[in-house]
mmCIF file as gemmi writes it, N, C-alpha and C atoms, coordinates in Angstrom:
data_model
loop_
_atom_site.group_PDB
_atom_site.id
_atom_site.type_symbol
_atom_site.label_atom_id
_atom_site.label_alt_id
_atom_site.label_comp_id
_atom_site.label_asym_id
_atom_site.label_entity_id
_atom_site.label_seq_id
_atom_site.pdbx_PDB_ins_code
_atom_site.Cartn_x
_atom_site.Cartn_y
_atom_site.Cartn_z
_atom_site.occupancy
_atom_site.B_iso_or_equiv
_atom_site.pdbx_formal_charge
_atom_site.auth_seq_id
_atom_site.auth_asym_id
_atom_site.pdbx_PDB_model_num
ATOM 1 N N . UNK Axp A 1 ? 84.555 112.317 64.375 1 0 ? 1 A 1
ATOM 2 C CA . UNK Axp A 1 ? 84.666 112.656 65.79 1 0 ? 1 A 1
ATOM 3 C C . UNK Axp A 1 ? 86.006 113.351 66.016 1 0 ? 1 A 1
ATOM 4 N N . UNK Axp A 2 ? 86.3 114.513 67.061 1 0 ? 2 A 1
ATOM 5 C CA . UNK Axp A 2 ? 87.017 115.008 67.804 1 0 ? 2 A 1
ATOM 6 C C . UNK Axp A 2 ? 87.807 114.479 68.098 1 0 ? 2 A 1
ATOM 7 N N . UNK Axp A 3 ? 88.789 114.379 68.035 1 0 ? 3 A 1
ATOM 8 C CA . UNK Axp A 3 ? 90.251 113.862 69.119 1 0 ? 3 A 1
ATOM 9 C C . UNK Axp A 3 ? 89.992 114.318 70.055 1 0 ? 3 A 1
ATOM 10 N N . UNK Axp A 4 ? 90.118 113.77 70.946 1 0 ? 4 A 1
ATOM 11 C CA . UNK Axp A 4 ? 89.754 113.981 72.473 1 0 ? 4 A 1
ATOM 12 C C . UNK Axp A 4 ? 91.356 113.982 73.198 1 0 ? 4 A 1
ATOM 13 N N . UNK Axp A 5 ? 92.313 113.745 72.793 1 0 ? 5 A 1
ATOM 14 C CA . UNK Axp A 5 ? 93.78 113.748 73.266 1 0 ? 5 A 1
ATOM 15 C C . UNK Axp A 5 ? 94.256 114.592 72.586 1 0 ? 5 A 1
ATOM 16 N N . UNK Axp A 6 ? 93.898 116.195 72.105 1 0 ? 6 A 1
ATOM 17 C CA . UNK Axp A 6 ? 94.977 117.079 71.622 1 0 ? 6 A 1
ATOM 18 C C . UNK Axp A 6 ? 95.188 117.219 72.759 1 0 ? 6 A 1
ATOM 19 N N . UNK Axp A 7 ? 94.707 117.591 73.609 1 0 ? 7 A 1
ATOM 20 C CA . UNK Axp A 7 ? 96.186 118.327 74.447 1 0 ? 7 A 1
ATOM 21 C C . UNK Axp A 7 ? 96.201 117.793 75.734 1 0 ? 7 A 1
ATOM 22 N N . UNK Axp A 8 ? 95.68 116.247 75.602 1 0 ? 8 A 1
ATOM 23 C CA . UNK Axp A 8 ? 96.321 115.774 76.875 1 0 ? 8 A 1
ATOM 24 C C . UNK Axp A 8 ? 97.952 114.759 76.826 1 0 ? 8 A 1
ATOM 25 N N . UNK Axp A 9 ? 98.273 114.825 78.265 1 0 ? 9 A 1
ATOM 26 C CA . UNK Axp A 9 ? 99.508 114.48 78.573 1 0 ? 9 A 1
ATOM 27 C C . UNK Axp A 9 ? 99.495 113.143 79.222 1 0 ? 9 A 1
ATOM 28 N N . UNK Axp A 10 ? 100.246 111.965 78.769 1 0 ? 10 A 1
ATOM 29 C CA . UNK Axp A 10 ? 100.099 110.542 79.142 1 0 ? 10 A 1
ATOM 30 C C . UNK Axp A 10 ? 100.892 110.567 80.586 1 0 ? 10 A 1
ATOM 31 N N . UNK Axp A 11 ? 100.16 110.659 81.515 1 0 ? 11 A 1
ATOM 32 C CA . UNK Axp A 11 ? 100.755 109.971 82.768 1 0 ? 11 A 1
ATOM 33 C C . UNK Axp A 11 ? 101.851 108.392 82.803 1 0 ? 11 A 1
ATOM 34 N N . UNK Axp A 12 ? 102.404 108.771 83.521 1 0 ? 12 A 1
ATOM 35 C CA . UNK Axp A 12 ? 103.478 107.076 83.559 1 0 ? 12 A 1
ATOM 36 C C . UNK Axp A 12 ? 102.53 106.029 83.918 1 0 ? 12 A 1
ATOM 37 N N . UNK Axp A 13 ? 102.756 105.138 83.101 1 0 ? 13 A 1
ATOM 38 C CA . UNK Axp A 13 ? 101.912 104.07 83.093 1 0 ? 13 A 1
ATOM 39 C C . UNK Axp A 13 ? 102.776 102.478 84.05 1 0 ? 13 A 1
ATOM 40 N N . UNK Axp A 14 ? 101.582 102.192 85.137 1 0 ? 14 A 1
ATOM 41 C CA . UNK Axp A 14 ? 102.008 101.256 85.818 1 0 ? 14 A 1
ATOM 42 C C . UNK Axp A 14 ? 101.647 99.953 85.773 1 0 ? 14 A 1
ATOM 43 N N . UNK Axp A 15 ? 102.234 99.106 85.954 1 0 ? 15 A 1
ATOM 44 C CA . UNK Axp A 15 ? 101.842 97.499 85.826 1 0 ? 15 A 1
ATOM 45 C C . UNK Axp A 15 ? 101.703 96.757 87.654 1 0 ? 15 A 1
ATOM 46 N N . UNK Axp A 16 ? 101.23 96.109 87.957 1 0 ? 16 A 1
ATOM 47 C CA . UNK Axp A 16 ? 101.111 95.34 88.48 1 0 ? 16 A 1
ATOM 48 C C . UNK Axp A 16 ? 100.317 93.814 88.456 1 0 ? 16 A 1
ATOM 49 N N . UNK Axp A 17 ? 100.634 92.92 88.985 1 0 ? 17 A 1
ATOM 50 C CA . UNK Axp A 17 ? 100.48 91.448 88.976 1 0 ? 17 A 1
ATOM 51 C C . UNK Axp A 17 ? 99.011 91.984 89.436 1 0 ? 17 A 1
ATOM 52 N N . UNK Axp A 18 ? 98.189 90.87 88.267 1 0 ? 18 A 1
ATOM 53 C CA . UNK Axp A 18 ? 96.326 90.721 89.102 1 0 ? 18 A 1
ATOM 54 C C . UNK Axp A 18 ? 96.757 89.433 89.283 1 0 ? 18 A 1
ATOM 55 N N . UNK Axp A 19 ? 96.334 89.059 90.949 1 0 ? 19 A 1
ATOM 56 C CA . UNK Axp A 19 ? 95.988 87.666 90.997 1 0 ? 19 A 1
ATOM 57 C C . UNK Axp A 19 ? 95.369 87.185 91.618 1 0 ? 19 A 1
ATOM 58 N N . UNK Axp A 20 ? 94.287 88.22 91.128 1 0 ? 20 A 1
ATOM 59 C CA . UNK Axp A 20 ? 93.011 87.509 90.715 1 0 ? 20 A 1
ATOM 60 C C . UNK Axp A 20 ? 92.853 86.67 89.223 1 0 ? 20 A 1
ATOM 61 N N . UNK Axp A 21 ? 93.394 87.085 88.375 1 0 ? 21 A 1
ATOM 62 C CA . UNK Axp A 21 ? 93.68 86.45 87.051 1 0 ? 21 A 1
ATOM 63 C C . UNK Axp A 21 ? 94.562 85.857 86.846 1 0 ? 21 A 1
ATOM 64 N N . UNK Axp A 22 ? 94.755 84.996 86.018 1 0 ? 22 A 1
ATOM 65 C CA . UNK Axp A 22 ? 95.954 84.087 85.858 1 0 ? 22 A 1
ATOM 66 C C . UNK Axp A 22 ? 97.128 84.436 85.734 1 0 ? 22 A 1
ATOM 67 N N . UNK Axp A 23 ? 98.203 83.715 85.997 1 0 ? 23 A 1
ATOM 68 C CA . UNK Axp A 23 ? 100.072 84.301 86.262 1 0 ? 23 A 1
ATOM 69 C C . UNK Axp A 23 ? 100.334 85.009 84.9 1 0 ? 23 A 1
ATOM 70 N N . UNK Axp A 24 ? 99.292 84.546 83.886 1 0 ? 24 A 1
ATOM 71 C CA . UNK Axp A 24 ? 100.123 85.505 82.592 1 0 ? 24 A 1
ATOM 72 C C . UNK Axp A 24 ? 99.662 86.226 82.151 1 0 ? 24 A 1
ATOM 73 N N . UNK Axp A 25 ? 98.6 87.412 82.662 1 0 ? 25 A 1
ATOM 74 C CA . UNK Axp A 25 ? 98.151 88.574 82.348 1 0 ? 25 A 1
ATOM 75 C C . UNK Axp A 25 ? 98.257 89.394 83.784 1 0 ? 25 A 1
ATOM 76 N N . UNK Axp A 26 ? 98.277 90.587 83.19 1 0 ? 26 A 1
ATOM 77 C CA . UNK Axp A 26 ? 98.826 91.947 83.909 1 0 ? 26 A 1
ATOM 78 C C . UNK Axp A 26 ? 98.107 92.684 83.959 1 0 ? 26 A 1
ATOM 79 N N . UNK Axp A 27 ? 97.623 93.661 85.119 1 0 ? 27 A 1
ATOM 80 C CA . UNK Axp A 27 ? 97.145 94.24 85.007 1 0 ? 27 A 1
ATOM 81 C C . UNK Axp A 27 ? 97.708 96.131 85.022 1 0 ? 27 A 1
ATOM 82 N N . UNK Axp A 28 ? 97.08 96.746 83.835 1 0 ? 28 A 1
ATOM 83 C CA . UNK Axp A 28 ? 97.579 97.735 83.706 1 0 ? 28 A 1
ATOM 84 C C . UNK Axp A 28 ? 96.919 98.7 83.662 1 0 ? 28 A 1
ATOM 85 N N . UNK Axp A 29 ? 97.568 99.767 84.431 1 0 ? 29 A 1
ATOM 86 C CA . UNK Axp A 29 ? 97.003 101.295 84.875 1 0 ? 29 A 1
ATOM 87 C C . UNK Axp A 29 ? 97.485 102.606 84.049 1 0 ? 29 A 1
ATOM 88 N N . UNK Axp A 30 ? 96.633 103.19 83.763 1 0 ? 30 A 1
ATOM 89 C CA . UNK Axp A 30 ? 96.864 104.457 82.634 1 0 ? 30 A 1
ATOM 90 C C . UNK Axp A 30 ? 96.671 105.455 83.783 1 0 ? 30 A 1
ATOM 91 N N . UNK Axp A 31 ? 97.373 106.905 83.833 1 0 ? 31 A 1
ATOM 92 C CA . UNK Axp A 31 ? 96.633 107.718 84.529 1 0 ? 31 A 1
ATOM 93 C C . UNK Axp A 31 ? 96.855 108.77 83.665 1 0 ? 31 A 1
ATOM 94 N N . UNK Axp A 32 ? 95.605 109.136 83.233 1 0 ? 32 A 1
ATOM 95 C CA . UNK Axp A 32 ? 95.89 110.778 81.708 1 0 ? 32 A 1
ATOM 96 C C . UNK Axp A 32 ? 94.951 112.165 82.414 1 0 ? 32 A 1
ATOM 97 N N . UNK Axp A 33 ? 95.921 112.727 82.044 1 0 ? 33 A 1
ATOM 98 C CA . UNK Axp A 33 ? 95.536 114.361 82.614 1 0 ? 33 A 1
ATOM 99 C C . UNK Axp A 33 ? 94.781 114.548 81.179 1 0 ? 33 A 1
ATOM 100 N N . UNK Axp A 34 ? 93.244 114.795 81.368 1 0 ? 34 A 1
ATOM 101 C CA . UNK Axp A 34 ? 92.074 115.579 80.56 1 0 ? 34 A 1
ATOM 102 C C . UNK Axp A 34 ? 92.497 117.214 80.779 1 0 ? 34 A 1
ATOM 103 N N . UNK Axp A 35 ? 92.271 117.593 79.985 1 0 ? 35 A 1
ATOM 104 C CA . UNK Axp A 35 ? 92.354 118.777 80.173 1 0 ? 35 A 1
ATOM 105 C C . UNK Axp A 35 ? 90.281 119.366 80.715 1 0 ? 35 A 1
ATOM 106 N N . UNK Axp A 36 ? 90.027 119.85 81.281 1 0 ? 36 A 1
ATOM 107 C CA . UNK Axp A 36 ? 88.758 119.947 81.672 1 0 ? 36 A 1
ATOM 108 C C . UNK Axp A 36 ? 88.044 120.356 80.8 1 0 ? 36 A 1
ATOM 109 N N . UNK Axp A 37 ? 88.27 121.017 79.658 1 0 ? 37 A 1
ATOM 110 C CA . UNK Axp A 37 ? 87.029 121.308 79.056 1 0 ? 37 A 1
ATOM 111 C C . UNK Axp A 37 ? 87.034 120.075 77.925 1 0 ? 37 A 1
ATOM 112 N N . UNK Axp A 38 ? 87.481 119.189 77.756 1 0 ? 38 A 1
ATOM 113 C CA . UNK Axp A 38 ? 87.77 118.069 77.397 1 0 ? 38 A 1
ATOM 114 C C . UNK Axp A 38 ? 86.843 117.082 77.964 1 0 ? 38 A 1
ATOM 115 N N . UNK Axp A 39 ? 86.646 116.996 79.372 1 0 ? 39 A 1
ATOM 116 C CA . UNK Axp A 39 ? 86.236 115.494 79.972 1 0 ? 39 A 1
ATOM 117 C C . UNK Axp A 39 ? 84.939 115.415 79.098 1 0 ? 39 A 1
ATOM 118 N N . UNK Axp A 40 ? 84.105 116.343 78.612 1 0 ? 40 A 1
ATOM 119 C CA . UNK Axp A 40 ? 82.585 116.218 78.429 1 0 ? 40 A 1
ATOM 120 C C . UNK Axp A 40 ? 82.64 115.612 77.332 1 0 ? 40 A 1
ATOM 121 N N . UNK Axp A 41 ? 83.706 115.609 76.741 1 0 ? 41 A 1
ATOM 122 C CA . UNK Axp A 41 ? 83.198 114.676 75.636 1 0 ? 41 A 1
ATOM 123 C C . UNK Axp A 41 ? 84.115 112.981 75.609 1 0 ? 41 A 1
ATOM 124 N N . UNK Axp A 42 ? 84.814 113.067 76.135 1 0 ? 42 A 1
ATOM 125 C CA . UNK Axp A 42 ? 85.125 111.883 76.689 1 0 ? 42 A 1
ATOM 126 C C . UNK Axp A 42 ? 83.811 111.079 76.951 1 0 ? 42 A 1
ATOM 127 N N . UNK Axp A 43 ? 83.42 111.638 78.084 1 0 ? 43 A 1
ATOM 128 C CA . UNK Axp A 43 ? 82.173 110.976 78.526 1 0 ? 43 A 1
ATOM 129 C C . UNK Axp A 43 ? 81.075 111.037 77.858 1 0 ? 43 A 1
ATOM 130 N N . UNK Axp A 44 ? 80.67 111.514 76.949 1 0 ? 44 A 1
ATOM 131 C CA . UNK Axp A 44 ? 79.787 111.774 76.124 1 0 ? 44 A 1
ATOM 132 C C . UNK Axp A 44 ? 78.512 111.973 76.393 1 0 ? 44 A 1
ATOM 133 N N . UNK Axp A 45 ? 77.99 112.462 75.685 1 0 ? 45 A 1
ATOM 134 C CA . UNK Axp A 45 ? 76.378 112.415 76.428 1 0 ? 45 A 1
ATOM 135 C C . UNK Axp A 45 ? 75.423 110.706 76.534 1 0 ? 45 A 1
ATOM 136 N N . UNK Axp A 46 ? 75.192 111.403 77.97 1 0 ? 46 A 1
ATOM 137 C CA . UNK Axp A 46 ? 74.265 110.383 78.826 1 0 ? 46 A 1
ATOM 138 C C . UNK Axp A 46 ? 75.276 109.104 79.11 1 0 ? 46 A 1
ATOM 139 N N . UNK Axp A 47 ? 77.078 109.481 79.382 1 0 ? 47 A 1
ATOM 140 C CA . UNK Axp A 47 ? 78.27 107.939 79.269 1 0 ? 47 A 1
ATOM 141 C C . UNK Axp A 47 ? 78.317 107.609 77.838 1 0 ? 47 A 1
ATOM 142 N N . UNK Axp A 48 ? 77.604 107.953 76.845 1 0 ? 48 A 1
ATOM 143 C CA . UNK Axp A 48 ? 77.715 106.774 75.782 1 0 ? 48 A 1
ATOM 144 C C . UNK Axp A 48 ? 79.149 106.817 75.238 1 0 ? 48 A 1
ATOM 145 N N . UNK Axp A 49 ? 80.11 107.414 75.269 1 0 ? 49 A 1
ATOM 146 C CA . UNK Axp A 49 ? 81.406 107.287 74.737 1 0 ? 49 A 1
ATOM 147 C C . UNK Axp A 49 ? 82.065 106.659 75.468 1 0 ? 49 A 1
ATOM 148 N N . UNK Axp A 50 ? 82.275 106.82 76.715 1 0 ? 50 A 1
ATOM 149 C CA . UNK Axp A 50 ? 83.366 106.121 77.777 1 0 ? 50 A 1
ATOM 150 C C . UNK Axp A 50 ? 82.159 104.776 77.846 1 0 ? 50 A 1
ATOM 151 N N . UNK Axp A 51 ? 81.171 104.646 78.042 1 0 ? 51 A 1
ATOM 152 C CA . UNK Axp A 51 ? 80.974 103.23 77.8 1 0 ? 51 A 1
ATOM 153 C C . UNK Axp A 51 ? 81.109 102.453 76.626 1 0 ? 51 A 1
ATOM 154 N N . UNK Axp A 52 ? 80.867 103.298 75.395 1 0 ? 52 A 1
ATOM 155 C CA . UNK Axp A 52 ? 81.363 102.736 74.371 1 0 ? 52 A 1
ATOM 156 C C . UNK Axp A 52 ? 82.778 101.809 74.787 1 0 ? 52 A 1
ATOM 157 N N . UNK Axp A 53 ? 83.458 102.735 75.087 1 0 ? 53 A 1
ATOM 158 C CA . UNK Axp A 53 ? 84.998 102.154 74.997 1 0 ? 53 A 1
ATOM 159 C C . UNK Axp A 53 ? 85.178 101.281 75.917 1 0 ? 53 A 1
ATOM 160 N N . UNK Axp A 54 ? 84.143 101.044 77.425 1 0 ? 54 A 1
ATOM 161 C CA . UNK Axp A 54 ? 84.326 100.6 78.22 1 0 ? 54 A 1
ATOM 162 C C . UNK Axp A 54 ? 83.696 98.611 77.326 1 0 ? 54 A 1
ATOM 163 N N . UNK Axp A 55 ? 82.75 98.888 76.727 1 0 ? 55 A 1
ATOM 164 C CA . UNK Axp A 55 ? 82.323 97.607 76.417 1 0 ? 55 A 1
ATOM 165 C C . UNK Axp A 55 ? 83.001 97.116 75.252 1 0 ? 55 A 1
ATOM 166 N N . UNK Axp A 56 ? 83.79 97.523 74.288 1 0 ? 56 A 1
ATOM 167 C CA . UNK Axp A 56 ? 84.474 97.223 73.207 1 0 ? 56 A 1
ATOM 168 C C . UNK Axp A 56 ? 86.212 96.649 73.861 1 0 ? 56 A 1
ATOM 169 N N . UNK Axp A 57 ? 86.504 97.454 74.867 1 0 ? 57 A 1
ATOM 170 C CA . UNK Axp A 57 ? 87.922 97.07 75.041 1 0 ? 57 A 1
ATOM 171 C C . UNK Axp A 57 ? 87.906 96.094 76.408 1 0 ? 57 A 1
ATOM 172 N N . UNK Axp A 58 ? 86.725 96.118 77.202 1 0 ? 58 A 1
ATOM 173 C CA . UNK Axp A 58 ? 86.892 95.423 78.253 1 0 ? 58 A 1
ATOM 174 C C . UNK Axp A 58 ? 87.545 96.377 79.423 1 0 ? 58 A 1
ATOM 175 N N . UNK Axp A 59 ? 87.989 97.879 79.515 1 0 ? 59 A 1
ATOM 176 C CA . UNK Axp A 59 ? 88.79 98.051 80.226 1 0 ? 59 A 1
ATOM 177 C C . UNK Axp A 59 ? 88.01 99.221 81.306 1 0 ? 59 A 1
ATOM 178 N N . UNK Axp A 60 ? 88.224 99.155 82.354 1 0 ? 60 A 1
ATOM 179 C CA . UNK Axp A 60 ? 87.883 99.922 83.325 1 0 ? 60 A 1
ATOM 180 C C . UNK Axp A 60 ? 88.07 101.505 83.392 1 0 ? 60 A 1
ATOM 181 N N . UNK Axp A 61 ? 87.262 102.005 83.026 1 0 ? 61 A 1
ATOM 182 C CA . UNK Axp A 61 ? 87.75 103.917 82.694 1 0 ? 61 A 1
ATOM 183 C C . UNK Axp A 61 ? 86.885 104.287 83.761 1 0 ? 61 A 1
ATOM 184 N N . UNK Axp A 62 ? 87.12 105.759 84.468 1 0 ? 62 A 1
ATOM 185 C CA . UNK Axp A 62 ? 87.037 106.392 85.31 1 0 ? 62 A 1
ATOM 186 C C . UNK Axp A 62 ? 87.655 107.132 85.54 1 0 ? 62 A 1
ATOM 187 N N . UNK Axp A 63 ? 86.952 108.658 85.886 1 0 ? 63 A 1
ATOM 188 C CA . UNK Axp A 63 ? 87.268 110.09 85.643 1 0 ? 63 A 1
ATOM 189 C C . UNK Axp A 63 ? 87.457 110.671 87.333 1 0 ? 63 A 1
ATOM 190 N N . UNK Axp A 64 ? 88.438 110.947 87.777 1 0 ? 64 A 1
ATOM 191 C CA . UNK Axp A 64 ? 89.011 111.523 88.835 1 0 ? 64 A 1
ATOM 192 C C . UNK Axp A 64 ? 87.659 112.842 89.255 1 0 ? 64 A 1
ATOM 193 N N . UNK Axp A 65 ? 86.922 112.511 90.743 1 0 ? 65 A 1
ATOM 194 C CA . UNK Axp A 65 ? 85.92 113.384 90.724 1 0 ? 65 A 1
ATOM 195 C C . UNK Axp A 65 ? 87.006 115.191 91.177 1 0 ? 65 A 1
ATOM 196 N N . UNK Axp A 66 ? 87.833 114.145 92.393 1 0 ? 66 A 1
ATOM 197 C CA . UNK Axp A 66 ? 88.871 115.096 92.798 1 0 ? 66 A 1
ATOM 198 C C . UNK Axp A 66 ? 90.05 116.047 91.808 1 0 ? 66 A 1
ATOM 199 N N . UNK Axp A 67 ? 89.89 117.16 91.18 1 0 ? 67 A 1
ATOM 200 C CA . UNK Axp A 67 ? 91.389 117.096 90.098 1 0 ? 67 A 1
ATOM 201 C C . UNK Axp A 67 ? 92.247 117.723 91.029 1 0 ? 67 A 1
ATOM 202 N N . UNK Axp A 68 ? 93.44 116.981 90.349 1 0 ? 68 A 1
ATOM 203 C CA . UNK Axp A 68 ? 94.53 117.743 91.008 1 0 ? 68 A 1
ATOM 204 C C . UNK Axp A 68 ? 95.141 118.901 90.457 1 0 ? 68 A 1
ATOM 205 N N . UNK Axp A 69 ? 94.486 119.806 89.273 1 0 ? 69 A 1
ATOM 206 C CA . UNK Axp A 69 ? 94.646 121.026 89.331 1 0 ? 69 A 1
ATOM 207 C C . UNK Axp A 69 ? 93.028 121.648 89.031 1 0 ? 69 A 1
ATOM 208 N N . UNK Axp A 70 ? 93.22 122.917 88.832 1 0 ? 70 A 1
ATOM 209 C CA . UNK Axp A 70 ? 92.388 123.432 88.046 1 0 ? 70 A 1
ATOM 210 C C . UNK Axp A 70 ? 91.729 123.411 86.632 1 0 ? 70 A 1
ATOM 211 N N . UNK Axp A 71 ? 93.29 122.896 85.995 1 0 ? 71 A 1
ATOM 212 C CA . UNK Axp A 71 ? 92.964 122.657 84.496 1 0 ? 71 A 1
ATOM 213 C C . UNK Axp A 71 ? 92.845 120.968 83.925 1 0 ? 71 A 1
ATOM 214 N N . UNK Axp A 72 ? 93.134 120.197 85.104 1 0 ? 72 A 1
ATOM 215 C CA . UNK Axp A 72 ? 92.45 119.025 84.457 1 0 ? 72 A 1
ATOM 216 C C . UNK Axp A 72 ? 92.25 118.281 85.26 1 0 ? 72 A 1
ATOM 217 N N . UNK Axp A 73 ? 91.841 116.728 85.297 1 0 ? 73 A 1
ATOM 218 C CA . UNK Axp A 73 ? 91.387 116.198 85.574 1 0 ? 73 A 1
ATOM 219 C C . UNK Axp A 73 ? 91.628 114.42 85.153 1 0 ? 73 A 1
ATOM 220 N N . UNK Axp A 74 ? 92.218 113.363 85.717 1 0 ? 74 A 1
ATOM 221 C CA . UNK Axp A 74 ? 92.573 112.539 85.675 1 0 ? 74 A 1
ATOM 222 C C . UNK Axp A 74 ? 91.767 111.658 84.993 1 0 ? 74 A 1
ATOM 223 N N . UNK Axp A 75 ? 92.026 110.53 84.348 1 0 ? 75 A 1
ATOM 224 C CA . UNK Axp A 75 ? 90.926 109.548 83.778 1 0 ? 75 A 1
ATOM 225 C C . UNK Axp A 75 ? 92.178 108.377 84.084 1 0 ? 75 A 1
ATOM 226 N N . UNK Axp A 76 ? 91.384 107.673 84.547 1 0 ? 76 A 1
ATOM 227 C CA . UNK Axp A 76 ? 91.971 106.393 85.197 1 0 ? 76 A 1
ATOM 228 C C . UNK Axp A 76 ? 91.597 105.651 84.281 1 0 ? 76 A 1
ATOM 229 N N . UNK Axp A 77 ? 92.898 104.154 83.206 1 0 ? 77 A 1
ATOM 230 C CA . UNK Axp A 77 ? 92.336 102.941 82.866 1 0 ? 77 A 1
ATOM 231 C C . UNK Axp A 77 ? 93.206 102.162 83.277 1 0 ? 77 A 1
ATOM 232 N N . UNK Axp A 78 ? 91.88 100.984 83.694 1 0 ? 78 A 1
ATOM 233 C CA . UNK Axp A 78 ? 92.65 99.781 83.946 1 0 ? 78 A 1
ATOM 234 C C . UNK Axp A 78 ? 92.133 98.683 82.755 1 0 ? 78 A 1
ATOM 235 N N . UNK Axp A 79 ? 93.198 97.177 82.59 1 0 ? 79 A 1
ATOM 236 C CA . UNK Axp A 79 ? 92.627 96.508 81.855 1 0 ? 79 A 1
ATOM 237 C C . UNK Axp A 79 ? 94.082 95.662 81.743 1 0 ? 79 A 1
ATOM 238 N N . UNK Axp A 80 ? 94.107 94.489 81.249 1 0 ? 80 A 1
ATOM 239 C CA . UNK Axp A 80 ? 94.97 93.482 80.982 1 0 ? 80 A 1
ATOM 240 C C . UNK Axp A 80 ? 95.509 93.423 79.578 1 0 ? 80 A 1
């Protein structure tokens, strides 16, 4: 398989307290600029890649419908 991160750029990554979950896990936010001709395989055909990853790591992925440029496009993860 493809690297799917040549040429994306790691957004600053944020933490905040879930508490909804217990005092000693964190919950943490990724925000990565896809480059757009990129997202399609992220997501793979019919989801099966981003769910792949979604059911193996436990973590919440989701692809910015809005981009904030032309050339890419955000993918949001969350996860502890």
């Amino acid at each position: 398989m493809d690297s799917i991160d040549s040429d994306c750029t790691m957004g600053t990554g944020e933490s905040q307290s879930n508490h909804a979950a217990s005092s000693s896990s964190e919950l943490i936010i990724w925000e990565i600029e896809v480059p757009k001709q990129l997202v399609g395989r992220l997501i793979g055909k019919q989801g099966r890649v981003v769910s792949f990853i979604k059911q193996n790591s436990g973590a919440k992925i989701y692809i910015s419908t809005l981009p904030y440029t032309q050339d890419f496009q955000i993918c949001h993860i969350e996860g502890t």
